[in-house]
CSV table of C-alpha atoms and ligand atoms in Angstrom, one decimal:
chain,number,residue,atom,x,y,z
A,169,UNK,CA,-21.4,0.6,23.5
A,170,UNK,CA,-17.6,2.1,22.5
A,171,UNK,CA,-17.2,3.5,18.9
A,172,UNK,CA,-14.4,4.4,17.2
A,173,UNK,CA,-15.0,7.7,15.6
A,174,UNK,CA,-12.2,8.4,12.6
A,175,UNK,CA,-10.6,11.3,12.5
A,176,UNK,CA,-9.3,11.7,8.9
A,177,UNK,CA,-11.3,14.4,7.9
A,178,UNK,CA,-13.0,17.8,9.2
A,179,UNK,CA,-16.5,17.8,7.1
A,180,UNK,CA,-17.2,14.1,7.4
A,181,UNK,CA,-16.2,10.9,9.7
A,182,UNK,CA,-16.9,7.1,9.6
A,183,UNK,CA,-18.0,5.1,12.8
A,184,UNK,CA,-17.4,1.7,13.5
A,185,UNK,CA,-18.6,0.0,16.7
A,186,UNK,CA,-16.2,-1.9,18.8
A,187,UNK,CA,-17.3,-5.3,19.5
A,188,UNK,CA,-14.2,-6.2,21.0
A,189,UNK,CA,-11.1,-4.3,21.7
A,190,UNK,CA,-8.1,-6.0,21.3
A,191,UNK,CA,-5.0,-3.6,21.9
A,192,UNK,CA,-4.7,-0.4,22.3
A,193,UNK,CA,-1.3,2.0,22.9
A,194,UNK,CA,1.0,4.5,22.2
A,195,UNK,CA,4.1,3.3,20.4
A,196,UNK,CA,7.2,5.3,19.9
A,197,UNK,CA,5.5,6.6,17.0
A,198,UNK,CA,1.9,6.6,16.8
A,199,UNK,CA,-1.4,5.8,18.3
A,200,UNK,CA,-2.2,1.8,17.2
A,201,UNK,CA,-5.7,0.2,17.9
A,202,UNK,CA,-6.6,-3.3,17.1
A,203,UNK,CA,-10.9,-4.3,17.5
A,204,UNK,CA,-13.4,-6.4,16.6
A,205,UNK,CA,-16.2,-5.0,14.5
A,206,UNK,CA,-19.0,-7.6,13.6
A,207,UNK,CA,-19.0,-6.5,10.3
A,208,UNK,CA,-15.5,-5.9,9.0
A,209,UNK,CA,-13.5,-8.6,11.3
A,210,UNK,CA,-10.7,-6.5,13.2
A,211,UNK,CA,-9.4,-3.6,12.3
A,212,UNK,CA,-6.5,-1.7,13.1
A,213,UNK,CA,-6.2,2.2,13.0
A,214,UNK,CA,-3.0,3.9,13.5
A,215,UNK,CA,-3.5,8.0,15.1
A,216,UNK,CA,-7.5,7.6,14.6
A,217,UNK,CA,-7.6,6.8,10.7
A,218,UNK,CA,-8.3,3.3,9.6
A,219,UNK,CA,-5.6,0.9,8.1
A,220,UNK,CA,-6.5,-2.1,7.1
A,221,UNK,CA,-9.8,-4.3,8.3
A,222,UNK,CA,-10.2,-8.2,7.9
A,223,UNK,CA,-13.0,-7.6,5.5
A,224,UNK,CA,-11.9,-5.4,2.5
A,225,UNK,CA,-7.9,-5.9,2.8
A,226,UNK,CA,-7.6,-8.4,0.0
A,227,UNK,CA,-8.9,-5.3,-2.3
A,228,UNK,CA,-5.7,-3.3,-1.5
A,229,UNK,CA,-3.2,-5.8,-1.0
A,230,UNK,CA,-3.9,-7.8,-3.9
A,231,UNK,CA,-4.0,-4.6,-6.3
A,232,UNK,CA,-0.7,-2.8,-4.8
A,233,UNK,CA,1.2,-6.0,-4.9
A,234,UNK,CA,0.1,-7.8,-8.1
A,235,UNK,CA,-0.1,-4.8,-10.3
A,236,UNK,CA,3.8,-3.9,-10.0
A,237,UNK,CA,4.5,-7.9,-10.0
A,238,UNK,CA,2.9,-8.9,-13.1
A,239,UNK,CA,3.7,-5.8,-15.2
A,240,UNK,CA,7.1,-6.2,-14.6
A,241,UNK,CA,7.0,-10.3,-15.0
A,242,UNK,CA,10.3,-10.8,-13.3
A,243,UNK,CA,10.7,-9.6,-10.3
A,244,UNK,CA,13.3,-11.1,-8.0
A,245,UNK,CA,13.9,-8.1,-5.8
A,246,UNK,CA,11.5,-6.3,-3.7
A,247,UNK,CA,11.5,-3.3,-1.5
A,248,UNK,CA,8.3,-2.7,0.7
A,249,UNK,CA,8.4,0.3,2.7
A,250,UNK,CA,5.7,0.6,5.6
A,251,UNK,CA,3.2,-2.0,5.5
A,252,UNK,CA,3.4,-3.2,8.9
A,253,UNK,CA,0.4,-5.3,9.5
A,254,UNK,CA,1.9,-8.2,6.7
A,255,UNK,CA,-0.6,-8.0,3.8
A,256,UNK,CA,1.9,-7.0,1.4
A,257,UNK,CA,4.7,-8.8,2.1
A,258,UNK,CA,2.2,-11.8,2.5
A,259,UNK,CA,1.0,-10.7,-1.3
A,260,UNK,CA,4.0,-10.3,-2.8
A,261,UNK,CA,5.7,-13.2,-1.2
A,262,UNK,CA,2.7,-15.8,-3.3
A,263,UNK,CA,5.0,-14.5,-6.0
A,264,UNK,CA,8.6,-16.3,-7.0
A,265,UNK,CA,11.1,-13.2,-5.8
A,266,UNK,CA,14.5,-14.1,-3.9
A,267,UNK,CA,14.2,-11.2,-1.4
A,268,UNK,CA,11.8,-9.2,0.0
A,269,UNK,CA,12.8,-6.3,1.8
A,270,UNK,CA,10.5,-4.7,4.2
A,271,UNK,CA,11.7,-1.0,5.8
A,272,UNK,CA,9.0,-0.8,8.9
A,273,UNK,CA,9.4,2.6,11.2
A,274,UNK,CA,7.6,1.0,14.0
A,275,UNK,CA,8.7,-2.2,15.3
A,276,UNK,CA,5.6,-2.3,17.6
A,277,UNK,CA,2.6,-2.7,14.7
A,278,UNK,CA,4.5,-5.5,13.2
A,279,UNK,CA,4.2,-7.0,16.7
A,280,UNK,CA,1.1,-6.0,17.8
A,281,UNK,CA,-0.7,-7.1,14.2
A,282,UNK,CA,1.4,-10.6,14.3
A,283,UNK,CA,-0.4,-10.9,17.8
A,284,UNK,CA,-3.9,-9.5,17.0
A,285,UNK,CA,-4.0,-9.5,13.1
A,286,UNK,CA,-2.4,-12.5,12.3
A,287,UNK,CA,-4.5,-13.2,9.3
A,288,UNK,CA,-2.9,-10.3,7.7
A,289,UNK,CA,0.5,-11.2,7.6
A,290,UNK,CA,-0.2,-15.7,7.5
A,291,UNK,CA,3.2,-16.2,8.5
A,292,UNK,CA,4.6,-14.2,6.0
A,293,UNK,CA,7.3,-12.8,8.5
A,294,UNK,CA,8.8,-16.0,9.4
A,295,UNK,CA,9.5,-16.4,5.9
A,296,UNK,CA,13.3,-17.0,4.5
A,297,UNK,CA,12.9,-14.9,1.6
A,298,UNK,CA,12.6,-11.7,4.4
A,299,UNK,CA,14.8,-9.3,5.4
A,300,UNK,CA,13.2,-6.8,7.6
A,301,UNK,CA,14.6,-3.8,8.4
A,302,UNK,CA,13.1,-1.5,11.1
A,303,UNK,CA,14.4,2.2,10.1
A,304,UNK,CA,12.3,5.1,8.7
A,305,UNK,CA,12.0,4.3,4.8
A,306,UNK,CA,13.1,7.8,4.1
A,307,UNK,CA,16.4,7.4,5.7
A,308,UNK,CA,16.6,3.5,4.2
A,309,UNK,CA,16.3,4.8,0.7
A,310,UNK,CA,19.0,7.7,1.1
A,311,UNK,CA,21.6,5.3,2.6
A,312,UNK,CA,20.5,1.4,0.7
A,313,UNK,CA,22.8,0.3,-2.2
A,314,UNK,CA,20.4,-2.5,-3.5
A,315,UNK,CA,18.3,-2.0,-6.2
A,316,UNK,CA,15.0,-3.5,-6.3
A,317,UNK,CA,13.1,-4.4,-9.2
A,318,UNK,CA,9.7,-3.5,-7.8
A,319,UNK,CA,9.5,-0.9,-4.7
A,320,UNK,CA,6.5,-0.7,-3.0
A,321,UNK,CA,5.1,2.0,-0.3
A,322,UNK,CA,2.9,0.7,1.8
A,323,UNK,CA,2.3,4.1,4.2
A,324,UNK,CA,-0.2,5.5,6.4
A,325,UNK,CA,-1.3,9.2,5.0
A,326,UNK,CA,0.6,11.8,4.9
A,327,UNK,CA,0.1,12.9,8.6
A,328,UNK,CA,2.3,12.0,11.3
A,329,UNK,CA,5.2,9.6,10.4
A,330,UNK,CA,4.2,8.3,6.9
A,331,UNK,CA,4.6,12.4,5.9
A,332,UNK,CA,8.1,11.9,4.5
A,333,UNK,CA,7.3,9.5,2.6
A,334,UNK,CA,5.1,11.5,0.5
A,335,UNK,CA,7.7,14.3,-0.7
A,336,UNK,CA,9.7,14.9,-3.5
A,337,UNK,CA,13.2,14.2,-2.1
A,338,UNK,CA,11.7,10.7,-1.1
A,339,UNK,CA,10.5,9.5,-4.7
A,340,UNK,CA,14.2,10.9,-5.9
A,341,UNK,CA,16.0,9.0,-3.5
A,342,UNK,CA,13.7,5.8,-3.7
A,343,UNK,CA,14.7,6.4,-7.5
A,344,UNK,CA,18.1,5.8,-6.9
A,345,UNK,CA,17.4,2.6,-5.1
A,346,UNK,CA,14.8,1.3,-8.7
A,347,UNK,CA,16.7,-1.1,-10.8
A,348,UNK,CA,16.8,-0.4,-14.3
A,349,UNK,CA,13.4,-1.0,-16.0
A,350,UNK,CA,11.4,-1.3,-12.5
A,351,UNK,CA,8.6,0.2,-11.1
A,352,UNK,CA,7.7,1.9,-7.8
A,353,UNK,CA,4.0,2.2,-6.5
A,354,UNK,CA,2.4,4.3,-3.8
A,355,UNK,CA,-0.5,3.8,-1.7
A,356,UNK,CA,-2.1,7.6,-2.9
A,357,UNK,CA,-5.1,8.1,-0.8
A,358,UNK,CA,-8.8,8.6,-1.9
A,359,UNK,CA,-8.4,11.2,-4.6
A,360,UNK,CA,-12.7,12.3,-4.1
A,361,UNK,CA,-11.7,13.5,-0.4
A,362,UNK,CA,-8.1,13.9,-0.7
A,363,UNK,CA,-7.5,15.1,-4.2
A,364,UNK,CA,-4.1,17.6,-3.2
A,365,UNK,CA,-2.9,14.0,-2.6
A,366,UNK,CA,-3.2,13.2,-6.3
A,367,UNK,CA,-2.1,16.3,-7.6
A,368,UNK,CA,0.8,16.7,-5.3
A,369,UNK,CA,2.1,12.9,-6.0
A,370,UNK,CA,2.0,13.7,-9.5
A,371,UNK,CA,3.9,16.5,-9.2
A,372,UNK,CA,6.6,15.5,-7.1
A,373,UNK,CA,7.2,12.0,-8.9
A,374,UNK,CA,6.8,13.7,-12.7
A,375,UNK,CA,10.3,15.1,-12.7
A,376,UNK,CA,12.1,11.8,-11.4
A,377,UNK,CA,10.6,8.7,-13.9
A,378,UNK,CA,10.0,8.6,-17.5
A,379,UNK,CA,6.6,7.6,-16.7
A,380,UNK,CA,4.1,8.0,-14.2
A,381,UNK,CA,0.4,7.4,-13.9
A,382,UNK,CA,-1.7,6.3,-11.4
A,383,UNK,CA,-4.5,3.0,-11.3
A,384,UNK,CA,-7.0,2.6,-9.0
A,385,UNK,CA,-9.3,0.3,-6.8
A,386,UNK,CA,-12.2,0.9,-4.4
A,387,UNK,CA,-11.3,0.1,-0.9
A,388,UNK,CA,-14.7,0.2,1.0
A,389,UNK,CA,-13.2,1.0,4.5
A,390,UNK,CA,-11.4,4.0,2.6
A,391,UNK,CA,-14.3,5.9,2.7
A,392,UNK,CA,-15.2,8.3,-0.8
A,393,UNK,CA,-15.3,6.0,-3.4
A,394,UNK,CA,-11.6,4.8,-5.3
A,395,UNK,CA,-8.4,4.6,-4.1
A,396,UNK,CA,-5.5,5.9,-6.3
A,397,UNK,CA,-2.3,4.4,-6.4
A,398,UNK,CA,0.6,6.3,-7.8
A,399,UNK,CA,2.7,4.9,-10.1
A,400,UNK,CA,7.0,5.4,-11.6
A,401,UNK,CA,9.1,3.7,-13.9
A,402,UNK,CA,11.7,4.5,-16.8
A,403,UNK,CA,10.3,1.8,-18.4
A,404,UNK,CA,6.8,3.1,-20.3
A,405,UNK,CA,5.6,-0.2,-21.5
A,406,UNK,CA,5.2,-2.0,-17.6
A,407,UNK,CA,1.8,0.4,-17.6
A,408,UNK,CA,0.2,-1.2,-20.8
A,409,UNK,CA,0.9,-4.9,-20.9
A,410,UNK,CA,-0.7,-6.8,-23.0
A,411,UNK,CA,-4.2,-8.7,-21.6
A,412,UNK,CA,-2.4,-12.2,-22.6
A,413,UNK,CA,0.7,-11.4,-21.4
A,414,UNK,CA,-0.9,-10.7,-18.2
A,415,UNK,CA,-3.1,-13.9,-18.4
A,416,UNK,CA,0.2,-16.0,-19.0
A,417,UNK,CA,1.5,-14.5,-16.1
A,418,UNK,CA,-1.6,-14.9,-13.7
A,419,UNK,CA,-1.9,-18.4,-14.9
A,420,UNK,CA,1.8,-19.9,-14.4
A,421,UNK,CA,1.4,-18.4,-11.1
A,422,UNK,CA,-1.5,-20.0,-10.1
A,423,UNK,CA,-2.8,-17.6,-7.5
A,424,UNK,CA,-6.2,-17.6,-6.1
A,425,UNK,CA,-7.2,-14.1,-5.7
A,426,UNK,CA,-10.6,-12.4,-4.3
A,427,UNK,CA,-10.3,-8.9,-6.2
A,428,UNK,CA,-7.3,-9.1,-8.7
A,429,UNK,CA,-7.5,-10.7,-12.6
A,430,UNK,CA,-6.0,-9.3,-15.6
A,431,UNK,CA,-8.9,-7.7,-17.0
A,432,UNK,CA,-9.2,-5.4,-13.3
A,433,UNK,CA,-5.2,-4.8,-13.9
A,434,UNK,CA,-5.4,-3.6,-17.3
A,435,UNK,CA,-8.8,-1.8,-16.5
A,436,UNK,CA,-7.5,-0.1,-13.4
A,437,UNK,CA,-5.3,2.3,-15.1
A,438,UNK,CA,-8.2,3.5,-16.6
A,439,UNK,CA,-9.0,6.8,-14.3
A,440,UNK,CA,-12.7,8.5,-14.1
A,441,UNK,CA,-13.0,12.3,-15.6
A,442,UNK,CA,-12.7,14.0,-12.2
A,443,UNK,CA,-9.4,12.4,-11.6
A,444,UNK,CA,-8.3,13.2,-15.0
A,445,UNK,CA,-9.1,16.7,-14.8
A,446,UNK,CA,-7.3,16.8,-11.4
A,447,UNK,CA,-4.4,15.8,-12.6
A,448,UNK,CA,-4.6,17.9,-16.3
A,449,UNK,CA,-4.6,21.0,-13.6
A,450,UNK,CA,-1.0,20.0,-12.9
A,451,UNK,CA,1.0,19.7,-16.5
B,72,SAM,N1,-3.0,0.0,4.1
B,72,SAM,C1,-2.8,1.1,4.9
B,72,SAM,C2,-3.4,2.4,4.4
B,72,SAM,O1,-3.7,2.5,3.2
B,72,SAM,O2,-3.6,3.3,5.2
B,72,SAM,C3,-1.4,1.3,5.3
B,72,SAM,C4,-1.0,0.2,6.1
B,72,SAM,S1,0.5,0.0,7.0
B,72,SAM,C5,-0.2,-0.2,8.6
B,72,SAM,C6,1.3,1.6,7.1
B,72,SAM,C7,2.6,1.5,7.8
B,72,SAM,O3,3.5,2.5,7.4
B,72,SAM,C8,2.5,1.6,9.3
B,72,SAM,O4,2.8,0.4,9.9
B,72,SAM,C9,3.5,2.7,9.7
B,72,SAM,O5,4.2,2.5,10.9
B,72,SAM,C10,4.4,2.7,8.5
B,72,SAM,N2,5.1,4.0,8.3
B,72,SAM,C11,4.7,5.2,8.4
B,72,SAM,N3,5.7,6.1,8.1
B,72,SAM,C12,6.8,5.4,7.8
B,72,SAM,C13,8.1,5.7,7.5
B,72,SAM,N4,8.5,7.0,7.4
B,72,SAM,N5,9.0,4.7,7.2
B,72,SAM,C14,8.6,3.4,7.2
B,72,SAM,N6,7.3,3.0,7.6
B,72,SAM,C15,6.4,4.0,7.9
């Protein structure tokens, strides 16, 4: 029987038995699996950490994508950088926007997870609204001239490729590239096994947005409890919408979602004491 042992961390790993393997490669870029696991559906891993399973998805594509869209209420330009297995754009695109920019490094996950993971993206990529653009997000960001009205990074970790997209002269140019009175969101790790991530984030994105915060949701495949997802804007009243605003919203839009409501949006900027103290180590 073949395992797939993940290699994220020294003290600790998470095993998943491979029921049936799908693809496995090495693109220009990385290392990209895509099994079957009884339990979790298939599963794609990307230089031995897990992305994204069949399973839990909706938890982390729902809360990066509908977080930034409701708050903001308006949204008619989007930027999504990474995110090459479709959730996201697939998320965001149940919303009304006009474009939706996605900035993919490697062209081969988008084709590999349309072929093996096609739940994921349900035809999103075919759709009108897209323009894809297959370039390393940090370079797209210092060279776009659109602004976008919601950005969101949709990276691996900050190990291999997705590394860049984690530092400071990233979140200033991706600045640039914010319309006025938008909001950018990170994927931000699991701050109980990664919490430099947290600290770091804050640090680097402080300087560059009027306001910045972070909300959070637990990703079972993310092993070690809640994810964090960072969070920028000039504008400091997209992080404390009013509940009925956000029910007006969620209502006209009509979505039918497994993890995401108001109530968990409003609640999810709410962060326990050890992430609080983390961060109150970095003012
Ligand atoms: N949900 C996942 C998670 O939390 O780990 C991330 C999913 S998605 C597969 C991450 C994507 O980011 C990958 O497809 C990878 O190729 C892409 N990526 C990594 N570095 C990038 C960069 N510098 N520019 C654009 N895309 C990048």
């Amino acid at each position: 029987m073949k395992h797939f042992r993940e290699t994220l961390y020294d003290a600790i790993c998470q095993e998943f038995r491979i029921d049936k393997l799908y693809y496995e490669n090495r693109t220009e870029h990385q290392h990209l699996m895509i099994f079957h696991n009884a339990r979790l559906g298939r599963v794609m891993t990307l230089d031995g950490v897990v992305q994204t399973t069949e399973a839990d998805e909706f938890v982390y594509h729902e809360m990066l994508a509908h977080v930034p869209l409701f708050a903001h209420g308006q949204a008619r330009h989007v930027l999504i950088i990474g995110g090459g297995d479709g959730g996201m754009l697939r998320e965001v695109l149940r919303h009304p926007v006009e474009q939706v920019t996605q900035v993919e490094i490697d062209r081969a996950v988008i084709d590999m997870a349309r072929e093996y993971l096609p739940n994921h993206s349900a035809g999103a990529f075919d759709d009108p609204r897209l323009n894809l653009v297959i370039d390393d997000g940090m370079n797209y960001v210092g060279t776009a001239s659109e602004q976008f009205d919601v950005i969101i990074i949709d990276s691996t970790d900050p190990i291999g490729p997705g590394e860049v997209l984690f530092s400071e002269a990233f979140y200033a140019r991706a600045k640039h590239c914010l319309a006025p009175g938008g909001v950018l969101v990170t994927q931000n790790g699991v701050p109980f096994m990664q919490p430099d991530e947290l600290q770091h984030t804050a640090q680097r994105m402080r300087p560059h947005f009027a306001d910045t915060g972070f909300f959070c949701a637990p990703v079972p495949t993310y092993y070690g409890g809640f994810m964090a997802f960072g969070w920028g804007s000039d504008n400091r009243e997209l992080r404390q919408v009013a509940l009925p605003v956000l029910q007006s919203r969620f209502d006209k839009a009509r979505l039918k979602t497994r993890y995401y409501n108001p109530a968990i949006h409003q609640a999810a900027f709410a962060l326990p004491q050890y992430m609080v103290d983390s961060l109150a180590t970095t003012d």
